[in-house]
Coordinates of C-alpha atoms and ligand atoms in Angstrom, one line a residue:
X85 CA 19.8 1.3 6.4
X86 CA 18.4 -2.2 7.2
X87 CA 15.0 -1.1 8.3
X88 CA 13.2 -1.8 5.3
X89 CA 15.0 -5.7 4.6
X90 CA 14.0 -6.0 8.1
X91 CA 10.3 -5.4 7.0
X92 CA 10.7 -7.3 3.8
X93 CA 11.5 -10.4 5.8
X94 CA 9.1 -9.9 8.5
X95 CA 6.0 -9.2 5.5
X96 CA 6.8 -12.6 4.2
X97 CA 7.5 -14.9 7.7
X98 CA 4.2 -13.5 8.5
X99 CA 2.1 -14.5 6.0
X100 CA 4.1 -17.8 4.6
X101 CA 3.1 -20.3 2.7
X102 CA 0.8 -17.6 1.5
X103 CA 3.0 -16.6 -1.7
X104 CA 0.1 -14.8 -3.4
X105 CA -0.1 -11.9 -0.6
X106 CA 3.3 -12.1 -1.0
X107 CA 4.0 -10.9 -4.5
X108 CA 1.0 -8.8 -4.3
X109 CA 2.9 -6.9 -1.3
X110 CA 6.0 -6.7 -3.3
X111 CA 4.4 -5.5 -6.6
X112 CA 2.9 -2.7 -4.4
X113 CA 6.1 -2.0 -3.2
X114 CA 8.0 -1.7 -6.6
X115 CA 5.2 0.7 -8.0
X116 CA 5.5 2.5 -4.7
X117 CA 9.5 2.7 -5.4
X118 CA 8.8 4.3 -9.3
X119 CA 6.0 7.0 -7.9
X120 CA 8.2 8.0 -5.1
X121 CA 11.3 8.4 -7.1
X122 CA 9.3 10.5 -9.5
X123 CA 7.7 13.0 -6.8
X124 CA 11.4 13.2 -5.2
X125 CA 10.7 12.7 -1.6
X126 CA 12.9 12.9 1.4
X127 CA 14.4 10.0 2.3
X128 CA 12.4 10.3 5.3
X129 CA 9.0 10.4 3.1
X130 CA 10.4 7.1 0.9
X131 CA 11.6 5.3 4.2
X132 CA 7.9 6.0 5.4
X133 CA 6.0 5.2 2.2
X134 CA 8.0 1.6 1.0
X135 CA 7.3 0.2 4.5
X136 CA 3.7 0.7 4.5
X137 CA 3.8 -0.2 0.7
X138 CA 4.9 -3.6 2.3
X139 CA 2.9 -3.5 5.1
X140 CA -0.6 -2.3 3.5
X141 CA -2.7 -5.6 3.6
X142 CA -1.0 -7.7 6.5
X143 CA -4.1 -7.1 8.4
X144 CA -6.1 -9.3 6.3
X145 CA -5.3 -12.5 7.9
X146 CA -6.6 -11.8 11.0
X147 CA -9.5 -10.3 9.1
X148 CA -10.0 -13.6 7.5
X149 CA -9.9 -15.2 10.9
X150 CA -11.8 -13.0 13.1
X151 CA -14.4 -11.5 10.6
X152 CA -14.2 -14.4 8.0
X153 CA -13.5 -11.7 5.2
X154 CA -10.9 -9.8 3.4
X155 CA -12.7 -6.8 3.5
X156 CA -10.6 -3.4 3.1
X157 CA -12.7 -2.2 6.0
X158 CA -11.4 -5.1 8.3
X159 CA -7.9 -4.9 7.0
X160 CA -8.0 -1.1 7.7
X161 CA -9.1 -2.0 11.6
X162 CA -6.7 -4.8 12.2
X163 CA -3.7 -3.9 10.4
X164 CA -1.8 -1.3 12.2
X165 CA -1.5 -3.7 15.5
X166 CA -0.1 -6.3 13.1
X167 CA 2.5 -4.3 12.1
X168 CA 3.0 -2.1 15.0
X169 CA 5.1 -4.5 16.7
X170 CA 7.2 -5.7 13.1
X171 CA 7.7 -1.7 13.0
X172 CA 9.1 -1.8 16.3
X173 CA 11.2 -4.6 15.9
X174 CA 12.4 -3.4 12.5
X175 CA 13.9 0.1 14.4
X176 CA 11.2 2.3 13.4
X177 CA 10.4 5.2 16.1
X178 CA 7.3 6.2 17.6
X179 CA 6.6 9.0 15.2
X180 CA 7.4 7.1 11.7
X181 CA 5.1 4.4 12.9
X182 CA 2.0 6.6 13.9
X183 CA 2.9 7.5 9.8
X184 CA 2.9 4.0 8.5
X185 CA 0.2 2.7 10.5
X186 CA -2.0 6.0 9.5
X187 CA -1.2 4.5 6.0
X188 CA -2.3 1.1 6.4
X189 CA -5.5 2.5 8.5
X190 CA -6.7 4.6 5.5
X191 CA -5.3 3.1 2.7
X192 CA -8.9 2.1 0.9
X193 CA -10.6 5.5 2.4
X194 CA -10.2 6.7 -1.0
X195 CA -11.6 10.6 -0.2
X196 CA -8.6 11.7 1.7
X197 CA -6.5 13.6 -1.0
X198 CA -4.3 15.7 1.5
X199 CA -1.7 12.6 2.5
X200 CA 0.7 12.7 -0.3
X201 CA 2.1 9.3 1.0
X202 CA -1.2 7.4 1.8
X203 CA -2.2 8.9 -2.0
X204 CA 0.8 7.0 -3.2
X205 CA -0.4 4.0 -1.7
X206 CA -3.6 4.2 -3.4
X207 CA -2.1 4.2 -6.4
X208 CA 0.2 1.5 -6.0
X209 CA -2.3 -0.5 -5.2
X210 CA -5.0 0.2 -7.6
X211 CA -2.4 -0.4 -10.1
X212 CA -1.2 -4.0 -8.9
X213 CA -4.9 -4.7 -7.9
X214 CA -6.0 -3.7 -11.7
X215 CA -3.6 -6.0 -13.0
X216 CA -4.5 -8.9 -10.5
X217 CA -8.0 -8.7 -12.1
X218 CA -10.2 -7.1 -9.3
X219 CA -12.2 -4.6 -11.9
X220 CA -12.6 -7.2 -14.3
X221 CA -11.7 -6.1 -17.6
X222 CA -14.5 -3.8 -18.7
X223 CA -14.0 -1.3 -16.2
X224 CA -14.3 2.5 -16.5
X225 CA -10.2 2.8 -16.3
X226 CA -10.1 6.3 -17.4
X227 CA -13.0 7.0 -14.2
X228 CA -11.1 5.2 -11.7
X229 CA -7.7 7.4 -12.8
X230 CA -9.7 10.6 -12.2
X231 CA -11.3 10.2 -9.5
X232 CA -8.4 8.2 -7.3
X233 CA -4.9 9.2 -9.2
X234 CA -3.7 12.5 -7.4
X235 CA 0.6 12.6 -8.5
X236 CA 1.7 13.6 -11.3
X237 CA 4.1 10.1 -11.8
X238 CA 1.3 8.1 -10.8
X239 CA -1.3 9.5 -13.7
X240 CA 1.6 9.3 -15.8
X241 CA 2.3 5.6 -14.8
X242 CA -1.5 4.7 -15.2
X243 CA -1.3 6.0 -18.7
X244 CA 1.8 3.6 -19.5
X245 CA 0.2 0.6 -17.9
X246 CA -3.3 0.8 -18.1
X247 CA -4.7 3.2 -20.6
X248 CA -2.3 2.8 -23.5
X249 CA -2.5 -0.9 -23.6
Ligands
LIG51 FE1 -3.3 -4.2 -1.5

């Protein structure tokens, strides 16, 4: 299974010397890796869910460029053709890419609780993006957990990292 090294190195050709989008991809992916171990998916579901872990903001350069912002909106729109063609290259077929790209399309439309994958996502990345400092540090954590935090080793994994501090 080389798919996802293949992604790995893609993420980072693509958006080198920018280290910073970087780690913040591969800190999504590792808490991506600990919920999905937790909620025992296939290892269809995990293959699916750690490449659009990776994969989640690399629309945000062309957002940058064409739109002059990093807005989630913008990196919803432009992301999937960015990675279409890495998913292709990597050996993904047509149907786990309409997943992945589904994933990275949604993943900061925050009211769709039925994707069990893209939910993952959301948590990943409100975790990472918590620690990064986007909230600030008076933030209503115990709000954001209810309203956004749908699997069981996600709420558990907020609790660890962010409540009990
Ligand atoms: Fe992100």
């Amino acid at each position: 299974m080389q798919k996802l090294p293949l992604i790995l190195k893609m993420m980072t050709d693509y958006n080198a010397p920018d280290l910073k989008r970087i780690n913040h991809a591969l800190k999504v992916y590792g808490m991506t890796e600990y919920i999905a171990f937790g909620e025992n998916l296939s290892d269809y579901e995990s293959l699916v869910v750690k490449a659009a872990a990776l994969l989640h903001d690399i629309g945000i350069h062309e957002a940058e460029k064409r739109f002059n912002s990093s807005n989630g909106i913008y990196q919803e729109q432009l992301g999937p053709q960015v990675a279409e063609p890495i998913l292709e290259k990597a050996g993904f077929n047509k149907e786990e890419i309409e997943k992945i790209t589904y994933i990275i399309a949604h993943h900061h439309t925050y009211n769709i609780k039925d994707n069990k994958l893209l939910r993952i996502i959301i948590e990943a990345d409100l975790i990472v993006n918590i620690d990064e400092g986007e909230f600030g540090p008076n933030a209503d954590f115990n709000r954001i957990k209810n309203k956004n935090f749908v699997t069981e080793t996600g709420k558990r994994l907020f609790d660890k990292l962010i409540l009990n501090k």
